[in-house]
Short mmCIF file of C-alpha atoms in Angstrom, two decimals:
data_model
loop_
_atom_site.label_atom_id
_atom_site.label_comp_id
_atom_site.label_asym_id
_atom_site.label_seq_id
_atom_site.Cartn_x
_atom_site.Cartn_y
_atom_site.Cartn_z
CA UNK V 1 8.61 23.17 20.45
CA UNK V 2 11.49 25.26 21.76
CA UNK V 3 13.76 24.41 24.60
CA UNK V 4 16.65 26.56 25.82
CA UNK V 5 19.55 24.33 26.80
CA UNK V 6 22.06 25.18 29.50
CA UNK V 7 24.81 25.45 26.91
CA UNK V 8 23.00 28.35 25.26
CA UNK V 9 21.71 26.31 22.32
CA UNK V 10 18.19 26.06 21.00
CA UNK V 11 16.79 22.61 20.25
CA UNK V 12 14.18 22.62 17.53
CA UNK V 13 11.97 19.55 17.30
CA UNK V 14 10.75 18.84 13.80
CA UNK V 15 8.48 16.03 12.65
CA UNK V 16 8.51 14.55 9.16
CA UNK V 17 6.33 11.73 7.88
CA UNK V 18 9.13 10.91 5.42
CA UNK V 19 12.83 10.96 6.20
CA UNK V 20 13.71 13.79 3.79
CA UNK V 21 16.16 15.92 5.79
CA UNK V 22 17.23 13.49 8.48
CA UNK V 23 20.67 11.86 8.39
CA UNK V 24 19.34 8.57 9.75
CA UNK V 25 16.93 6.98 7.30
CA UNK V 26 14.51 4.06 7.43
CA UNK V 27 14.71 1.45 4.69
CA UNK V 28 11.15 1.87 3.46
CA UNK V 29 8.21 4.22 3.78
CA UNK V 30 5.85 1.76 5.48
CA UNK V 31 5.94 -1.44 7.49
CA UNK V 32 3.68 -4.40 6.78
CA UNK V 33 3.63 -6.64 9.85
CA UNK V 34 2.27 -10.06 8.89
CA UNK V 35 0.70 -11.71 11.92
CA UNK V 36 2.11 -15.13 11.04
CA UNK V 37 5.67 -13.78 11.31
CA UNK V 38 5.36 -12.79 14.99
CA UNK V 39 7.96 -10.07 14.46
CA UNK V 40 9.21 -7.61 11.85
CA UNK V 41 12.65 -6.06 11.34
CA UNK V 42 13.27 -2.45 10.35
CA UNK V 43 16.65 -1.44 8.94
CA UNK V 44 18.10 1.99 9.83
CA UNK V 45 21.09 3.67 8.19
CA UNK V 46 23.16 6.68 9.28
CA UNK V 47 24.16 8.43 6.07
CA UNK V 48 25.57 11.45 7.92
CA UNK V 49 29.03 12.29 9.19
CA UNK V 50 28.20 12.28 12.91
CA UNK V 51 26.95 9.64 15.36
CA UNK V 52 23.30 9.89 16.40
CA UNK V 53 21.28 8.68 19.34
CA UNK V 54 17.87 7.37 18.34
CA UNK V 55 14.73 6.95 20.41
CA UNK V 56 12.17 4.62 18.87
CA UNK V 57 8.55 4.01 19.85
CA UNK V 58 5.09 3.34 18.43
CA UNK V 59 1.73 5.04 18.73
CA UNK V 60 -1.82 4.31 17.60
CA UNK V 61 -2.44 7.48 15.62
CA UNK V 62 -1.84 10.44 17.93
CA UNK V 63 1.25 12.27 16.61
CA UNK V 64 1.56 14.19 19.89
CA UNK V 65 1.86 11.02 21.97
CA UNK V 66 5.21 10.69 23.70
CA UNK V 67 7.05 7.41 24.30
CA UNK V 68 5.28 5.39 26.97
CA UNK V 69 2.05 7.41 26.87
CA UNK V 70 0.24 5.00 24.55
CA UNK V 71 -0.18 1.28 25.10
CA UNK V 72 0.36 -0.67 21.89
CA UNK V 73 0.55 -4.47 21.46
CA UNK V 74 4.15 -4.38 20.27
CA UNK V 75 7.61 -4.43 21.81
CA UNK V 76 10.51 -2.60 20.17
CA UNK V 77 14.11 -3.61 20.73
CA UNK V 78 16.30 -1.71 21.11
CA UNK V 79 14.13 1.33 22.01
CA UNK V 80 17.23 3.54 22.24
CA UNK V 81 20.29 3.05 20.06
CA UNK V 82 23.40 4.90 18.90
CA UNK V 83 24.39 4.68 15.23
CA UNK V 84 27.82 5.76 14.07
CA UNK V 85 28.42 7.41 10.66
CA UNK V 86 27.90 5.12 7.66
CA UNK V 87 26.66 2.34 9.96
CA UNK V 88 23.34 0.55 10.13
CA UNK V 89 21.10 -0.88 12.82
CA UNK V 90 18.33 -3.46 12.79
CA UNK V 91 15.32 -2.76 15.01
CA UNK V 92 12.97 -5.60 15.90
CA UNK V 93 9.23 -5.14 16.38
CA UNK V 94 7.57 -8.03 18.20
CA UNK V 95 3.85 -8.57 18.60
CA UNK V 96 2.73 -9.18 22.19
CA UNK V 97 -0.39 -11.30 21.55
CA UNK V 98 -2.43 -8.40 20.17
CA UNK V 99 -6.21 -8.64 20.54
CA UNK V 100 -6.82 -6.99 17.18
CA UNK V 101 -9.48 -7.55 14.50
CA UNK V 102 -8.85 -10.66 12.43
CA UNK V 103 -10.94 -9.62 9.43
CA UNK V 104 -9.01 -6.46 8.54
CA UNK V 105 -5.73 -4.62 9.00
CA UNK V 106 -4.97 -2.44 12.03
CA UNK V 107 -2.95 0.76 11.72
CA UNK V 108 -0.13 1.92 14.01
CA UNK V 109 2.78 4.35 13.63
CA UNK V 110 6.52 3.76 13.96
CA UNK V 111 8.40 6.78 15.37
CA UNK V 112 12.12 7.49 15.26
CA UNK V 113 13.57 10.56 16.98
CA UNK V 114 17.04 11.42 15.74
CA UNK V 115 18.98 13.24 18.47
CA UNK V 116 22.09 15.01 17.14
CA UNK V 117 25.44 15.06 18.95
CA UNK V 118 25.93 17.89 21.42
CA UNK V 119 27.28 20.96 19.70
CA UNK V 120 30.21 22.93 21.01
CA UNK V 121 29.35 25.48 23.66
CA UNK V 122 28.00 28.70 22.21
CA UNK V 123 30.16 31.78 22.50
CA UNK V 124 28.90 34.80 24.38
CA UNK V 125 26.08 36.50 22.53
CA UNK V 126 25.62 33.63 20.08
CA UNK V 127 23.05 30.85 20.08
CA UNK V 128 23.71 27.49 18.47
CA UNK V 129 20.81 25.68 16.84
CA UNK V 130 20.33 21.92 16.69
CA UNK V 131 17.60 20.05 14.84
CA UNK V 132 16.16 16.83 16.23
CA UNK V 133 14.26 15.11 13.42
CA UNK V 134 11.36 12.80 14.03
CA UNK V 135 10.44 10.35 11.29
CA UNK V 136 7.00 8.74 11.49
CA UNK V 137 5.82 5.97 9.15
CA UNK V 138 2.80 3.69 9.06
CA UNK V 139 2.79 0.14 10.36
CA UNK V 140 0.01 -2.10 9.06
CA UNK V 141 -0.71 -5.16 11.19
CA UNK V 142 -2.05 -7.73 8.73
CA UNK V 143 -3.90 -10.81 10.05
CA UNK V 144 -3.53 -14.17 8.36
CA UNK V 145 -5.64 -15.34 5.43
CA UNK V 146 -7.13 -12.01 4.39
CA UNK V 147 -8.89 -12.10 1.03
CA UNK V 148 -8.54 -10.88 -1.64
CA UNK V 149 -4.83 -10.17 -2.02
CA UNK V 150 -3.72 -6.53 -1.72
CA UNK V 151 -3.07 -6.27 -5.48
CA UNK V 152 -6.51 -7.65 -6.24
CA UNK V 153 -8.14 -5.30 -3.74
CA UNK V 154 -6.70 -2.30 -5.60
CA UNK V 155 -8.46 -3.48 -8.76
CA UNK V 156 -11.74 -4.11 -6.94
CA UNK V 157 -12.11 -0.60 -5.55
CA UNK V 158 -15.43 0.95 -6.58
CA UNK V 159 -15.06 4.46 -7.99
CA UNK V 160 -17.99 6.54 -9.19
CA UNK V 161 -18.71 10.12 -10.17
CA UNK V 162 -20.89 11.98 -7.68
CA UNK V 163 -21.43 15.53 -8.90
CA UNK V 164 -18.08 17.28 -8.63
CA UNK V 165 -16.66 14.50 -6.48
CA UNK V 166 -15.33 10.99 -6.81
CA UNK V 167 -16.76 8.45 -4.41
CA UNK V 168 -14.47 5.56 -3.49
CA UNK V 169 -15.78 2.42 -1.80
CA UNK V 170 -13.22 0.07 -0.30
CA UNK V 171 -14.81 -3.29 0.53
CA UNK V 172 -11.42 -4.89 1.16
CA UNK V 173 -9.74 -5.59 4.53
CA UNK V 174 -6.80 -3.28 3.69
CA UNK V 175 -5.90 0.35 4.20
CA UNK V 176 -5.45 1.82 0.72
CA UNK V 177 -3.54 5.05 0.10
CA UNK V 178 -4.01 7.02 -3.11
CA UNK V 179 -1.23 8.97 -4.79
CA UNK V 180 -3.17 10.05 -7.89
CA UNK V 181 -6.72 10.01 -9.27
CA UNK V 182 -7.48 11.26 -12.79
CA UNK V 183 -10.22 11.00 -15.40
CA UNK V 184 -9.08 10.48 -19.00
CA UNK V 185 -10.37 9.02 -22.23
CA UNK V 186 -7.29 6.83 -22.50
CA UNK V 187 -4.07 6.41 -20.54
CA UNK V 188 -2.20 8.72 -22.93
CA UNK V 189 -4.93 11.33 -23.49
CA UNK V 190 -5.36 14.66 -21.71
CA UNK V 191 -6.62 14.84 -18.13
CA UNK V 192 -10.32 15.79 -18.09
CA UNK V 193 -10.54 16.02 -14.30
CA UNK V 194 -8.39 15.08 -11.33
CA UNK V 195 -8.12 15.12 -7.56
CA UNK V 196 -5.63 17.80 -6.60
CA UNK V 197 -6.42 18.42 -2.94
CA UNK V 198 -6.93 15.15 -1.10
CA UNK V 199 -8.75 15.69 2.24
CA UNK V 200 -6.88 12.54 3.17
CA UNK V 201 -5.19 10.05 0.91
CA UNK V 202 -5.99 6.86 2.80
CA UNK V 203 -9.30 5.02 2.82
CA UNK V 204 -9.86 2.64 5.72
CA UNK V 205 -10.82 -1.03 5.35
CA UNK V 206 -14.48 -1.67 4.59
CA UNK V 207 -15.30 2.02 4.31
CA UNK V 208 -15.70 4.79 1.77
CA UNK V 209 -14.41 8.29 1.09
CA UNK V 210 -15.22 11.21 -1.21
CA UNK V 211 -12.55 13.15 -3.11
CA UNK V 212 -13.27 16.59 -4.65
CA UNK V 213 -12.57 16.94 -8.36
CA UNK V 214 -10.67 19.84 -9.92
CA UNK V 215 -10.74 21.11 -13.52
CA UNK V 216 -13.78 19.05 -14.32
CA UNK V 217 -14.93 19.27 -17.95
CA UNK V 218 -18.31 17.61 -17.50
CA UNK V 219 -19.35 17.82 -21.14
CA UNK V 220 -16.42 15.65 -22.14
CA UNK V 221 -16.56 12.88 -19.54
CA UNK V 222 -18.67 10.42 -21.50
CA UNK V 223 -16.81 7.20 -22.26
CA UNK V 224 -13.97 8.27 -19.96
CA UNK V 225 -12.24 6.19 -17.31
CA UNK V 226 -10.75 6.60 -13.86
CA UNK V 227 -6.98 6.19 -13.77
CA UNK V 228 -5.71 5.95 -10.22
CA UNK V 229 -2.48 5.06 -8.48
CA UNK V 230 -2.20 3.62 -4.98
CA UNK V 231 0.80 2.94 -2.75
CA UNK V 232 1.62 -0.76 -2.57
CA UNK V 233 3.33 -2.79 0.17
CA UNK V 234 6.77 -1.81 -1.11
CA UNK V 235 6.15 1.93 -1.16
CA UNK V 236 5.85 2.00 -4.95
CA UNK V 237 2.81 2.87 -7.03
CA UNK V 238 0.31 0.47 -8.57
CA UNK V 239 -1.90 1.96 -11.29
CA UNK V 240 -5.37 0.74 -12.22
CA UNK V 241 -8.16 1.77 -14.56
CA UNK V 242 -11.95 1.74 -14.10
CA UNK V 243 -14.67 2.76 -16.51
CA UNK V 244 -16.38 5.93 -15.33
CA UNK V 245 -19.74 5.41 -13.64
CA UNK V 246 -22.14 7.83 -12.00
CA UNK V 247 -23.34 7.24 -8.45
CA UNK V 248 -27.09 6.79 -8.10
#
């Protein structure tokens, strides 16, 4: 998106799912909103040398949705905030009696638009460029008393070989995001096959997905195992192992 400002500058809007280049960062790569808590707090930090104005909103999965265009069962306060250099800000997310499924998680997205300070007026013949970074991370609304626990659900995933693909069945009530899937004889042995191009990394609750395998060495897969890593509640990786099985 390009917009020519009256001062002769160009504002470039860039969206990042992780806060890699932005000066204002979110403490975490995901938000787990436990229903029993009624609200969740997100910590922001300005690690840059300039003050920034932030606009914060949520959406239900459409990355093109603008603030106010999507109705979500949450209230954010403050929705607009200024953060000075080296300062932090707490943002509260409050649930507004959401009529959401009670037997599984629901997925929403937390958006933060980082608006830079106004640059000095451009000189004649020159154009100044400013970057407004948008950071977008997942928010999982987690109802009370879901079973099994998230850590146990990672272990109970059903993985099977289906031709040149891996079929994953997630019977749990959680969204599970994969970071790595490999087939090996042992944890330390060479990789016999792996998923290199994920069509999507997240499998929804009570659903299944198929991942294409790369570098498959079919003659050597007997007695092998799946070694897979998933992203846990803290943004780290949890690794599990399953004996290789073929789908019927």
